[in-house]
mmCIF file of N, CA and C in Angstrom:
data_model
loop_
_atom_site.group_PDB
_atom_site.id
_atom_site.type_symbol
_atom_site.label_atom_id
_atom_site.label_comp_id
_atom_site.label_asym_id
_atom_site.label_seq_id
_atom_site.Cartn_x
_atom_site.Cartn_y
_atom_site.Cartn_z
ATOM 1 N N UNK X 1 76.709 120.420 57.895
ATOM 2 C CA UNK X 1 78.036 121.069 57.281
ATOM 3 C C UNK X 1 78.776 121.639 58.278
ATOM 4 N N UNK X 2 80.075 121.680 57.843
ATOM 5 C CA UNK X 2 81.235 121.921 59.071
ATOM 6 C C UNK X 2 81.923 123.582 59.044
ATOM 7 N N UNK X 3 81.422 123.973 60.034
ATOM 8 C CA UNK X 3 82.136 125.498 60.027
ATOM 9 C C UNK X 3 83.564 125.568 60.528
ATOM 10 N N UNK X 4 84.270 126.550 59.767
ATOM 11 C CA UNK X 4 85.793 126.812 60.203
ATOM 12 C C UNK X 4 85.600 126.825 61.825
ATOM 13 N N UNK X 5 87.036 126.850 62.433
ATOM 14 C CA UNK X 5 87.444 126.462 63.691
ATOM 15 C C UNK X 5 87.476 128.430 63.950
ATOM 16 N N UNK X 6 86.880 128.585 64.775
ATOM 17 C CA UNK X 6 86.784 130.227 65.167
ATOM 18 C C UNK X 6 88.395 130.325 65.959
ATOM 19 N N UNK X 7 88.988 131.603 66.130
ATOM 20 C CA UNK X 7 90.010 131.656 66.590
ATOM 21 C C UNK X 7 90.154 131.099 68.406
ATOM 22 N N UNK X 8 88.824 131.537 68.763
ATOM 23 C CA UNK X 8 88.717 131.299 70.251
ATOM 24 C C UNK X 8 88.846 129.993 70.842
ATOM 25 N N UNK X 9 88.247 129.128 69.650
ATOM 26 C CA UNK X 9 88.222 127.592 69.828
ATOM 27 C C UNK X 9 89.814 127.005 69.412
ATOM 28 N N UNK X 10 90.187 127.618 68.633
ATOM 29 C CA UNK X 10 91.862 127.345 68.231
ATOM 30 C C UNK X 10 92.493 127.882 69.505
ATOM 31 N N UNK X 11 92.460 128.781 69.652
ATOM 32 C CA UNK X 11 92.930 129.094 71.281
ATOM 33 C C UNK X 11 92.850 128.238 72.486
ATOM 34 N N UNK X 12 91.444 127.856 72.888
ATOM 35 C CA UNK X 12 90.918 127.320 73.835
ATOM 36 C C UNK X 12 91.711 125.936 73.352
ATOM 37 N N UNK X 13 91.956 125.218 72.405
ATOM 38 C CA UNK X 13 92.572 123.739 72.201
ATOM 39 C C UNK X 13 93.950 123.771 72.596
ATOM 40 N N UNK X 14 94.568 125.188 72.293
ATOM 41 C CA UNK X 14 95.965 125.120 72.461
ATOM 42 C C UNK X 14 96.297 125.632 74.044
ATOM 43 N N UNK X 15 95.497 125.860 75.040
ATOM 44 C CA UNK X 15 95.865 125.717 76.052
ATOM 45 C C UNK X 15 95.464 124.507 76.670
ATOM 46 N N UNK X 16 94.650 123.312 76.203
ATOM 47 C CA UNK X 16 94.884 122.474 77.032
ATOM 48 C C UNK X 16 95.947 121.409 76.894
ATOM 49 N N UNK X 17 96.297 120.854 78.172
ATOM 50 C CA UNK X 17 97.198 120.181 78.274
ATOM 51 C C UNK X 17 97.168 118.867 77.479
ATOM 52 N N UNK X 18 98.173 117.992 77.015
ATOM 53 C CA UNK X 18 98.247 117.167 75.868
ATOM 54 C C UNK X 18 97.726 115.728 76.918
ATOM 55 N N UNK X 19 96.652 115.001 76.132
ATOM 56 C CA UNK X 19 96.633 114.014 76.661
ATOM 57 C C UNK X 19 97.638 112.442 76.914
ATOM 58 N N UNK X 20 97.884 112.340 77.850
ATOM 59 C CA UNK X 20 99.148 111.403 78.079
ATOM 60 C C UNK X 20 98.661 109.868 78.479
ATOM 61 N N UNK X 21 98.712 109.039 77.708
ATOM 62 C CA UNK X 21 98.159 107.625 77.759
ATOM 63 C C UNK X 21 99.497 106.430 78.053
ATOM 64 N N UNK X 22 99.475 105.999 79.541
ATOM 65 C CA UNK X 22 100.516 105.224 79.754
ATOM 66 C C UNK X 22 100.440 103.884 79.364
ATOM 67 N N UNK X 23 101.221 103.484 79.216
ATOM 68 C CA UNK X 23 101.056 101.736 78.681
ATOM 69 C C UNK X 23 102.198 100.951 79.588
ATOM 70 N N UNK X 24 102.853 101.182 80.387
ATOM 71 C CA UNK X 24 103.637 100.881 81.400
ATOM 72 C C UNK X 24 103.902 101.530 82.589
ATOM 73 N N UNK X 25 103.663 101.554 83.808
ATOM 74 C CA UNK X 25 103.661 101.752 85.032
ATOM 75 C C UNK X 25 104.618 100.826 85.848
ATOM 76 N N UNK X 26 105.646 100.931 86.130
ATOM 77 C CA UNK X 26 106.549 99.538 86.871
ATOM 78 C C UNK X 26 107.616 100.092 87.880
ATOM 79 N N UNK X 27 107.506 99.592 89.100
ATOM 80 C CA UNK X 27 107.920 99.974 90.816
ATOM 81 C C UNK X 27 109.016 99.044 90.601
ATOM 82 N N UNK X 28 110.183 99.188 90.663
ATOM 83 C CA UNK X 28 110.905 98.045 91.239
ATOM 84 C C UNK X 28 111.833 98.261 92.205
ATOM 85 N N UNK X 29 112.860 97.757 93.287
ATOM 86 C CA UNK X 29 112.402 96.379 93.428
ATOM 87 C C UNK X 29 110.955 96.137 94.567
ATOM 88 N N UNK X 30 109.925 95.439 94.284
ATOM 89 C CA UNK X 30 108.847 95.648 94.760
ATOM 90 C C UNK X 30 108.918 94.383 95.652
ATOM 91 N N UNK X 31 108.119 94.423 96.717
ATOM 92 C CA UNK X 31 108.231 92.945 98.230
ATOM 93 C C UNK X 31 109.969 92.963 98.695
ATOM 94 N N UNK X 32 110.071 94.930 99.267
ATOM 95 C CA UNK X 32 111.429 94.740 99.697
ATOM 96 C C UNK X 32 110.881 95.979 100.639
ATOM 97 N N UNK X 33 111.944 96.346 101.725
ATOM 98 C CA UNK X 33 111.588 97.408 102.605
ATOM 99 C C UNK X 33 111.103 98.983 101.839
ATOM 100 N N UNK X 34 110.032 99.548 102.653
ATOM 101 C CA UNK X 34 109.074 100.503 102.337
ATOM 102 C C UNK X 34 110.493 101.593 101.999
ATOM 103 N N UNK X 35 111.683 101.758 102.527
ATOM 104 C CA UNK X 35 112.627 102.710 102.523
ATOM 105 C C UNK X 35 113.728 102.653 101.558
ATOM 106 N N UNK X 36 113.691 101.338 100.930
ATOM 107 C CA UNK X 36 114.957 100.623 99.637
ATOM 108 C C UNK X 36 114.903 101.658 98.818
ATOM 109 N N UNK X 37 115.916 100.973 97.959
ATOM 110 C CA UNK X 37 116.068 101.946 96.663
ATOM 111 C C UNK X 37 114.842 101.574 95.913
ATOM 112 N N UNK X 38 114.530 102.836 94.952
ATOM 113 C CA UNK X 38 113.364 102.383 93.802
ATOM 114 C C UNK X 38 113.609 102.530 92.217
ATOM 115 N N UNK X 39 113.315 102.113 91.507
ATOM 116 C CA UNK X 39 113.299 102.143 90.159
ATOM 117 C C UNK X 39 112.150 102.213 89.614
ATOM 118 N N UNK X 40 111.808 103.917 88.963
ATOM 119 C CA UNK X 40 110.444 103.657 88.462
ATOM 120 C C UNK X 40 110.390 103.586 86.737
ATOM 121 N N UNK X 41 109.710 103.603 86.497
ATOM 122 C CA UNK X 41 109.911 103.129 84.690
ATOM 123 C C UNK X 41 108.197 103.265 84.353
ATOM 124 N N UNK X 42 108.484 104.232 83.324
ATOM 125 C CA UNK X 42 107.065 104.654 83.119
ATOM 126 C C UNK X 42 107.016 105.054 81.225
ATOM 127 N N UNK X 43 106.232 104.469 80.640
ATOM 128 C CA UNK X 43 106.008 104.374 79.071
ATOM 129 C C UNK X 43 104.811 104.850 78.667
ATOM 130 N N UNK X 44 105.176 105.658 77.832
ATOM 131 C CA UNK X 44 103.413 106.723 77.279
ATOM 132 C C UNK X 44 103.124 106.904 76.066
ATOM 133 N N UNK X 45 102.169 107.570 75.758
ATOM 134 C CA UNK X 45 102.249 108.278 74.401
ATOM 135 C C UNK X 45 101.361 109.755 74.582
ATOM 136 N N UNK X 46 101.763 110.740 73.836
ATOM 137 C CA UNK X 46 101.218 111.941 73.904
ATOM 138 C C UNK X 46 100.034 111.868 72.674
ATOM 139 N N UNK X 47 99.301 112.934 73.303
ATOM 140 C CA UNK X 47 98.519 113.145 71.631
ATOM 141 C C UNK X 47 98.887 114.910 70.897
ATOM 142 N N UNK X 48 99.898 115.390 71.959
ATOM 143 C CA UNK X 48 100.387 116.687 71.214
ATOM 144 C C UNK X 48 101.547 116.675 72.116
ATOM 145 N N UNK X 49 102.546 117.469 70.982
ATOM 146 C CA UNK X 49 104.102 117.834 71.616
ATOM 147 C C UNK X 49 103.871 118.364 73.032
ATOM 148 N N UNK X 50 105.402 117.854 73.488
ATOM 149 C CA UNK X 50 105.560 118.626 75.066
ATOM 150 C C UNK X 50 107.089 119.331 75.171
ATOM 151 N N UNK X 51 107.016 120.345 74.726
ATOM 152 C CA UNK X 51 108.310 120.980 74.631
ATOM 153 C C UNK X 51 109.284 120.967 75.888
ATOM 154 N N UNK X 52 108.450 120.857 77.245
ATOM 155 C CA UNK X 52 109.529 121.237 78.247
ATOM 156 C C UNK X 52 108.515 120.517 79.732
ATOM 157 N N UNK X 53 109.091 119.286 79.796
ATOM 158 C CA UNK X 53 108.590 118.735 81.153
ATOM 159 C C UNK X 53 109.487 118.627 81.855
ATOM 160 N N UNK X 54 109.276 118.072 83.469
ATOM 161 C CA UNK X 54 109.924 117.694 84.471
ATOM 162 C C UNK X 54 108.972 116.726 85.237
ATOM 163 N N UNK X 55 109.304 115.910 85.976
ATOM 164 C CA UNK X 55 108.791 115.126 86.747
ATOM 165 C C UNK X 55 108.715 115.051 88.119
ATOM 166 N N UNK X 56 108.103 114.775 89.217
ATOM 167 C CA UNK X 56 108.265 114.336 90.538
ATOM 168 C C UNK X 56 107.407 113.280 90.855
ATOM 169 N N UNK X 57 108.305 113.175 91.977
ATOM 170 C CA UNK X 57 107.511 111.779 92.827
ATOM 171 C C UNK X 57 107.660 111.787 94.394
ATOM 172 N N UNK X 58 106.382 111.450 94.616
ATOM 173 C CA UNK X 58 105.803 111.509 96.000
ATOM 174 C C UNK X 58 105.377 110.548 96.850
ATOM 175 N N UNK X 59 105.647 110.678 97.601
ATOM 176 C CA UNK X 59 104.933 109.318 98.754
ATOM 177 C C UNK X 59 103.997 109.897 99.618
ATOM 178 N N UNK X 60 102.596 109.834 99.326
ATOM 179 C CA UNK X 60 101.276 110.269 100.228
ATOM 180 C C UNK X 60 100.933 109.029 101.338
ATOM 181 N N UNK X 61 101.328 109.610 102.699
ATOM 182 C CA UNK X 61 101.184 108.590 103.836
ATOM 183 C C UNK X 61 99.646 109.245 104.158
ATOM 184 N N UNK X 62 98.829 108.124 103.798
ATOM 185 C CA UNK X 62 97.330 108.616 104.248
ATOM 186 C C UNK X 62 96.706 107.983 105.830
ATOM 187 N N UNK X 63 96.681 109.098 106.523
ATOM 188 C CA UNK X 63 96.047 108.620 107.833
ATOM 189 C C UNK X 63 94.723 109.569 107.978
ATOM 190 N N UNK X 64 93.828 108.912 108.791
ATOM 191 C CA UNK X 64 92.575 109.683 109.283
ATOM 192 C C UNK X 64 92.503 110.863 109.648
ATOM 193 N N UNK X 65 91.906 111.601 108.671
ATOM 194 C CA UNK X 65 92.128 113.136 108.695
ATOM 195 C C UNK X 65 93.563 113.887 108.316
ATOM 196 N N UNK X 66 94.240 113.478 108.245
ATOM 197 C CA UNK X 66 95.776 113.634 108.521
ATOM 198 C C UNK X 66 96.500 113.348 107.096
ATOM 199 N N UNK X 67 97.304 113.993 105.905
ATOM 200 C CA UNK X 67 98.796 113.529 105.167
ATOM 201 C C UNK X 67 99.805 114.204 105.354
ATOM 202 N N UNK X 68 100.427 113.232 105.414
ATOM 203 C CA UNK X 68 102.122 113.635 104.960
ATOM 204 C C UNK X 68 102.653 113.015 103.828
ATOM 205 N N UNK X 69 103.553 114.227 103.307
ATOM 206 C CA UNK X 69 103.847 114.069 101.994
ATOM 207 C C UNK X 69 105.206 113.552 101.832
ATOM 208 N N UNK X 70 105.884 112.788 101.515
ATOM 209 C CA UNK X 70 107.057 112.728 101.319
ATOM 210 C C UNK X 70 107.750 112.748 99.932
ATOM 211 N N UNK X 71 109.057 113.197 99.775
ATOM 212 C CA UNK X 71 109.452 113.805 98.541
ATOM 213 C C UNK X 71 110.302 112.744 98.204
ATOM 214 N N UNK X 72 110.135 112.232 96.901
ATOM 215 C CA UNK X 72 110.800 111.260 96.780
ATOM 216 C C UNK X 72 111.868 111.389 95.515
ATOM 217 N N UNK X 73 111.473 112.075 95.014
ATOM 218 C CA UNK X 73 112.507 112.386 93.871
ATOM 219 C C UNK X 73 112.165 113.222 92.789
ATOM 220 N N UNK X 74 113.052 113.725 91.913
ATOM 221 C CA UNK X 74 112.248 114.580 90.921
ATOM 222 C C UNK X 74 113.111 114.352 89.515
ATOM 223 N N UNK X 75 113.298 114.905 88.346
ATOM 224 C CA UNK X 75 113.785 115.228 87.432
ATOM 225 C C UNK X 75 113.248 115.937 86.421
ATOM 226 N N UNK X 76 114.396 117.075 86.968
ATOM 227 C CA UNK X 76 113.892 118.148 86.461
ATOM 228 C C UNK X 76 114.273 118.703 84.697
ATOM 229 N N UNK X 77 114.741 118.117 84.050
ATOM 230 C CA UNK X 77 114.953 117.986 82.739
ATOM 231 C C UNK X 77 115.441 118.980 82.007
ATOM 232 N N UNK X 78 114.863 120.104 81.796
ATOM 233 C CA UNK X 78 113.736 119.834 80.790
ATOM 234 C C UNK X 78 113.522 118.723 79.793
ATOM 235 N N UNK X 79 112.528 117.824 79.788
ATOM 236 C CA UNK X 79 112.431 116.850 78.909
ATOM 237 C C UNK X 79 111.322 117.306 77.310
ATOM 238 N N UNK X 80 111.358 116.878 76.051
ATOM 239 C CA UNK X 80 110.686 117.137 75.327
ATOM 240 C C UNK X 80 110.164 115.794 74.392
ATOM 241 N N UNK X 81 108.901 115.577 74.151
ATOM 242 C CA UNK X 81 108.133 114.266 73.979
ATOM 243 C C UNK X 81 107.610 115.008 72.699
ATOM 244 N N UNK X 82 107.427 114.195 71.635
ATOM 245 C CA UNK X 82 106.776 114.223 70.490
ATOM 246 C C UNK X 82 105.332 113.448 70.559
ATOM 247 N N UNK X 83 104.447 113.865 69.938
ATOM 248 C CA UNK X 83 103.257 113.235 69.959
ATOM 249 C C UNK X 83 103.301 112.275 68.974
ATOM 250 N N UNK X 84 104.601 111.510 68.087
ATOM 251 C CA UNK X 84 104.467 110.242 67.796
ATOM 252 C C UNK X 84 105.451 109.188 68.312
ATOM 253 N N UNK X 85 104.926 107.766 68.247
ATOM 254 C CA UNK X 85 105.753 107.176 68.999
ATOM 255 C C UNK X 85 105.698 107.127 70.716
ATOM 256 N N UNK X 86 106.142 105.995 71.112
ATOM 257 C CA UNK X 86 105.869 105.860 72.492
ATOM 258 C C UNK X 86 106.897 106.086 73.245
ATOM 259 N N UNK X 87 106.677 106.514 74.301
ATOM 260 C CA UNK X 87 108.212 107.467 74.956
ATOM 261 C C UNK X 87 108.466 106.649 76.268
ATOM 262 N N UNK X 88 109.385 106.606 76.964
ATOM 263 C CA UNK X 88 109.910 105.879 78.380
ATOM 264 C C UNK X 88 110.432 107.053 79.160
ATOM 265 N N UNK X 89 110.038 106.853 80.126
ATOM 266 C CA UNK X 89 110.726 107.804 81.597
ATOM 267 C C UNK X 89 111.413 106.661 82.326
ATOM 268 N N UNK X 90 112.407 107.223 83.568
ATOM 269 C CA UNK X 90 112.611 106.299 84.581
ATOM 270 C C UNK X 90 113.437 106.771 85.341
ATOM 271 N N UNK X 91 113.561 106.933 86.551
ATOM 272 C CA UNK X 91 113.860 107.732 87.679
ATOM 273 C C UNK X 91 114.252 106.531 88.767
ATOM 274 N N UNK X 92 115.937 106.693 88.915
ATOM 275 C CA UNK X 92 115.956 105.822 90.534
ATOM 276 C C UNK X 92 116.210 106.704 91.493
ATOM 277 N N UNK X 93 116.142 106.232 92.566
ATOM 278 C CA UNK X 93 116.301 106.823 93.846
ATOM 279 C C UNK X 93 117.242 106.195 94.693
ATOM 280 N N UNK X 94 118.038 106.572 95.394
ATOM 281 C CA UNK X 94 118.668 105.785 96.475
ATOM 282 C C UNK X 94 117.748 105.103 97.782
ATOM 283 N N UNK X 95 116.736 105.656 97.696
ATOM 284 C CA UNK X 95 115.679 104.841 98.873
ATOM 285 C C UNK X 95 114.871 106.269 99.046
ATOM 286 N N UNK X 96 113.591 105.918 99.905
ATOM 287 C CA UNK X 96 112.437 106.509 100.371
ATOM 288 C C UNK X 96 112.615 107.504 101.807
ATOM 289 N N UNK X 97 112.998 108.225 101.832
ATOM 290 C CA UNK X 97 113.593 109.086 103.413
ATOM 291 C C UNK X 97 112.075 109.323 104.007
ATOM 292 N N UNK X 98 112.125 108.608 105.031
ATOM 293 C CA UNK X 98 110.778 108.442 106.394
ATOM 294 C C UNK X 98 110.821 109.157 107.281
ATOM 295 N N UNK X 99 112.096 109.652 107.228
ATOM 296 C CA UNK X 99 112.714 110.783 108.621
ATOM 297 C C UNK X 99 111.388 111.558 108.879
ATOM 298 N N UNK X 100 110.459 111.578 110.156
ATOM 299 C CA UNK X 100 109.799 112.324 110.406
ATOM 300 C C UNK X 100 108.044 111.855 110.345
ATOM 301 N N UNK X 101 108.151 110.340 109.810
ATOM 302 C CA UNK X 101 106.974 110.042 109.559
ATOM 303 C C UNK X 101 106.896 108.838 110.492
ATOM 304 N N UNK X 102 106.210 108.999 111.390
ATOM 305 C CA UNK X 102 105.703 108.060 112.263
ATOM 306 C C UNK X 102 105.298 106.485 112.039
ATOM 307 N N UNK X 103 106.187 105.551 112.340
ATOM 308 C CA UNK X 103 106.142 104.071 112.049
ATOM 309 C C UNK X 103 104.748 103.508 111.901
ATOM 310 N N UNK X 104 103.876 104.178 113.011
ATOM 311 C CA UNK X 104 102.697 103.541 113.061
ATOM 312 C C UNK X 104 101.527 104.190 112.019
ATOM 313 N N UNK X 105 102.216 105.320 111.064
ATOM 314 C CA UNK X 105 101.276 105.975 109.879
ATOM 315 C C UNK X 105 101.869 105.132 109.167
ATOM 316 N N UNK X 106 102.513 104.111 108.890
ATOM 317 C CA UNK X 106 103.229 103.305 107.554
ATOM 318 C C UNK X 106 102.254 102.359 107.542
ATOM 319 N N UNK X 107 101.534 101.868 108.540
ATOM 320 C CA UNK X 107 100.568 100.687 108.092
ATOM 321 C C UNK X 107 99.415 100.583 107.418
ATOM 322 N N UNK X 108 99.174 101.849 106.468
ATOM 323 C CA UNK X 108 97.957 102.299 106.120
ATOM 324 C C UNK X 108 98.393 102.005 104.537
ATOM 325 N N UNK X 109 97.603 101.976 103.649
ATOM 326 C CA UNK X 109 97.937 101.869 102.406
ATOM 327 C C UNK X 109 98.062 103.335 102.134
ATOM 328 N N UNK X 110 99.260 103.590 101.272
ATOM 329 C CA UNK X 110 99.665 104.514 100.646
ATOM 330 C C UNK X 110 99.694 104.793 99.240
ATOM 331 N N UNK X 111 99.863 106.234 98.738
ATOM 332 C CA UNK X 111 99.777 106.059 97.610
ATOM 333 C C UNK X 111 101.295 106.842 96.670
ATOM 334 N N UNK X 112 102.022 106.197 95.707
ATOM 335 C CA UNK X 112 103.222 107.225 95.203
ATOM 336 C C UNK X 112 102.234 107.818 94.343
ATOM 337 N N UNK X 113 102.851 108.857 93.910
ATOM 338 C CA UNK X 113 102.365 110.451 92.743
ATOM 339 C C UNK X 113 103.275 110.089 91.998
ATOM 340 N N UNK X 114 103.435 109.797 90.988
ATOM 341 C CA UNK X 114 104.210 110.263 89.919
ATOM 342 C C UNK X 114 103.032 111.255 88.888
ATOM 343 N N UNK X 115 104.192 112.481 88.743
ATOM 344 C CA UNK X 115 103.696 113.971 88.269
ATOM 345 C C UNK X 115 104.537 114.282 86.793
ATOM 346 N N UNK X 116 104.069 114.265 85.912
ATOM 347 C CA UNK X 116 104.682 115.275 85.058
ATOM 348 C C UNK X 116 104.338 116.580 84.773
ATOM 349 N N UNK X 117 105.232 117.608 84.811
ATOM 350 C CA UNK X 117 104.784 118.702 84.971
ATOM 351 C C UNK X 117 105.233 119.817 83.878
ATOM 352 N N UNK X 118 104.698 121.024 83.480
ATOM 353 C CA UNK X 118 105.316 121.681 82.732
ATOM 354 C C UNK X 118 106.253 122.449 83.104
ATOM 355 N N UNK X 119 107.283 122.429 82.587
ATOM 356 C CA UNK X 119 108.591 122.406 83.233
ATOM 357 C C UNK X 119 109.057 124.168 83.415
ATOM 358 N N UNK X 120 107.965 125.138 82.473
ATOM 359 C CA UNK X 120 108.266 126.457 82.740
ATOM 360 C C UNK X 120 107.161 126.844 83.412
ATOM 361 N N UNK X 121 105.682 126.330 83.505
ATOM 362 C CA UNK X 121 104.886 127.223 84.465
ATOM 363 C C UNK X 121 104.585 126.093 85.979
ATOM 364 N N UNK X 122 104.712 125.055 85.846
ATOM 365 C CA UNK X 122 104.796 124.051 86.735
ATOM 366 C C UNK X 122 103.003 123.311 87.302
ATOM 367 N N UNK X 123 102.394 123.478 85.781
ATOM 368 C CA UNK X 123 101.191 123.139 85.773
ATOM 369 C C UNK X 123 101.416 121.539 85.566
ATOM 370 N N UNK X 124 100.435 120.885 85.994
ATOM 371 C CA UNK X 124 100.683 119.133 86.228
ATOM 372 C C UNK X 124 100.134 118.919 84.484
ATOM 373 N N UNK X 125 100.550 118.165 83.932
ATOM 374 C CA UNK X 125 100.079 117.577 82.502
ATOM 375 C C UNK X 125 99.504 116.116 82.932
ATOM 376 N N UNK X 126 99.945 115.128 83.535
ATOM 377 C CA UNK X 126 99.363 114.162 84.078
ATOM 378 C C UNK X 126 99.769 113.473 85.587
ATOM 379 N N UNK X 127 99.164 112.902 86.407
ATOM 380 C CA UNK X 127 99.404 112.327 87.632
ATOM 381 C C UNK X 127 98.948 110.667 87.557
ATOM 382 N N UNK X 128 99.871 110.308 87.941
ATOM 383 C CA UNK X 128 99.815 109.043 87.934
ATOM 384 C C UNK X 128 99.900 108.150 89.589
ATOM 385 N N UNK X 129 98.607 107.754 89.725
ATOM 386 C CA UNK X 129 98.692 107.183 91.464
ATOM 387 C C UNK X 129 98.947 105.613 91.596
ATOM 388 N N UNK X 130 99.766 105.122 92.101
ATOM 389 C CA UNK X 130 99.835 104.148 92.147
ATOM 390 C C UNK X 130 99.839 103.744 93.705
ATOM 391 N N UNK X 131 98.918 102.723 93.986
ATOM 392 C CA UNK X 131 98.561 102.283 95.533
ATOM 393 C C UNK X 131 99.779 101.366 95.747
ATOM 394 N N UNK X 132 100.357 101.908 97.165
ATOM 395 C CA UNK X 132 101.557 101.099 97.777
ATOM 396 C C UNK X 132 100.917 100.425 99.079
ATOM 397 N N UNK X 133 100.908 99.167 99.288
ATOM 398 C CA UNK X 133 100.273 98.283 100.044
ATOM 399 C C UNK X 133 101.403 98.132 101.028
ATOM 400 N N UNK X 134 101.093 98.764 101.868
ATOM 401 C CA UNK X 134 102.323 98.067 103.376
ATOM 402 C C UNK X 134 101.820 96.845 104.300
ATOM 403 N N UNK X 135 102.784 96.217 104.255
ATOM 404 C CA UNK X 135 102.592 95.028 105.216
ATOM 405 C C UNK X 135 103.558 95.453 106.497
ATOM 406 N N UNK X 136 103.928 94.939 107.678
ATOM 407 C CA UNK X 136 104.773 94.949 108.474
ATOM 408 C C UNK X 136 105.127 93.637 108.867
ATOM 409 N N UNK X 137 106.456 93.499 108.590
ATOM 410 C CA UNK X 137 107.348 91.745 108.584
ATOM 411 C C UNK X 137 108.039 91.869 109.523
ATOM 412 N N UNK X 138 108.443 91.734 111.032
ATOM 413 C CA UNK X 138 108.861 91.816 111.567
ATOM 414 C C UNK X 138 109.320 93.075 112.385
ATOM 415 N N UNK X 139 109.969 94.167 112.012
ATOM 416 C CA UNK X 139 110.367 95.164 112.580
ATOM 417 C C UNK X 139 110.565 95.937 110.931
ATOM 418 N N UNK X 140 110.237 95.384 109.815
ATOM 419 C CA UNK X 140 110.409 96.020 108.919
ATOM 420 C C UNK X 140 108.965 96.630 108.492
ATOM 421 N N UNK X 141 108.429 97.709 107.617
ATOM 422 C CA UNK X 141 107.571 97.723 106.836
ATOM 423 C C UNK X 141 107.873 97.399 105.132
ATOM 424 N N UNK X 142 107.133 96.631 104.474
ATOM 425 C CA UNK X 142 107.456 96.082 103.415
ATOM 426 C C UNK X 142 106.320 96.586 102.624
ATOM 427 N N UNK X 143 106.650 96.953 101.239
ATOM 428 C CA UNK X 143 106.282 97.506 100.171
ATOM 429 C C UNK X 143 105.380 96.412 99.362
ATOM 430 N N UNK X 144 104.744 96.735 98.498
ATOM 431 C CA UNK X 144 104.139 96.766 97.504
ATOM 432 C C UNK X 144 103.608 97.569 96.617
ATOM 433 N N UNK X 145 103.937 97.814 95.199
ATOM 434 C CA UNK X 145 103.505 98.988 94.615
ATOM 435 C C UNK X 145 103.181 98.419 93.484
ATOM 436 N N UNK X 146 101.460 98.734 93.438
ATOM 437 C CA UNK X 146 101.045 98.170 92.474
ATOM 438 C C UNK X 146 100.395 99.256 91.200
ATOM 439 N N UNK X 147 100.778 98.960 89.821
ATOM 440 C CA UNK X 147 100.696 99.238 89.005
ATOM 441 C C UNK X 147 99.096 99.891 88.573
ATOM 442 N N UNK X 148 98.831 101.182 88.456
ATOM 443 C CA UNK X 148 97.501 101.480 87.719
ATOM 444 C C UNK X 148 96.687 101.038 86.912
ATOM 445 N N UNK X 149 98.001 100.261 85.721
ATOM 446 C CA UNK X 149 97.375 99.517 84.513
ATOM 447 C C UNK X 149 96.771 98.221 84.906
ATOM 448 N N UNK X 150 97.145 97.414 86.166
ATOM 449 C CA UNK X 150 97.080 96.110 86.133
ATOM 450 C C UNK X 150 95.543 95.756 86.691
#
């Protein structure tokens, strides 16, 4: 038998963040200088309406025992998304500012963290992590950003 949903269950469901399902995560240009301009595109579906969202993008340089976070860009919105249909978000940044990051740190694998946040509370709705492979070519550090969907 089915039992009616209690008010407590209904309240708990309302507090759960929506489930975001990415269908495309794309960074371009790829195979270019790490600090070069960057365009990010994310296509996704959501199982619930999102009234007010904002996006942040960070580059995480991971060294043994230490992490350095570089703020890449943000879209403060607020943006709204309905539970029906596919949505697309895009951010263009003029480059990744690596001021204060030692060149030797850049030769490790990094992470590009693309986060959708609740614009009101700042709580994370979804984090999409893209592995960034960095190779040294001459004096330049060249990035290859991998989609987590590939």
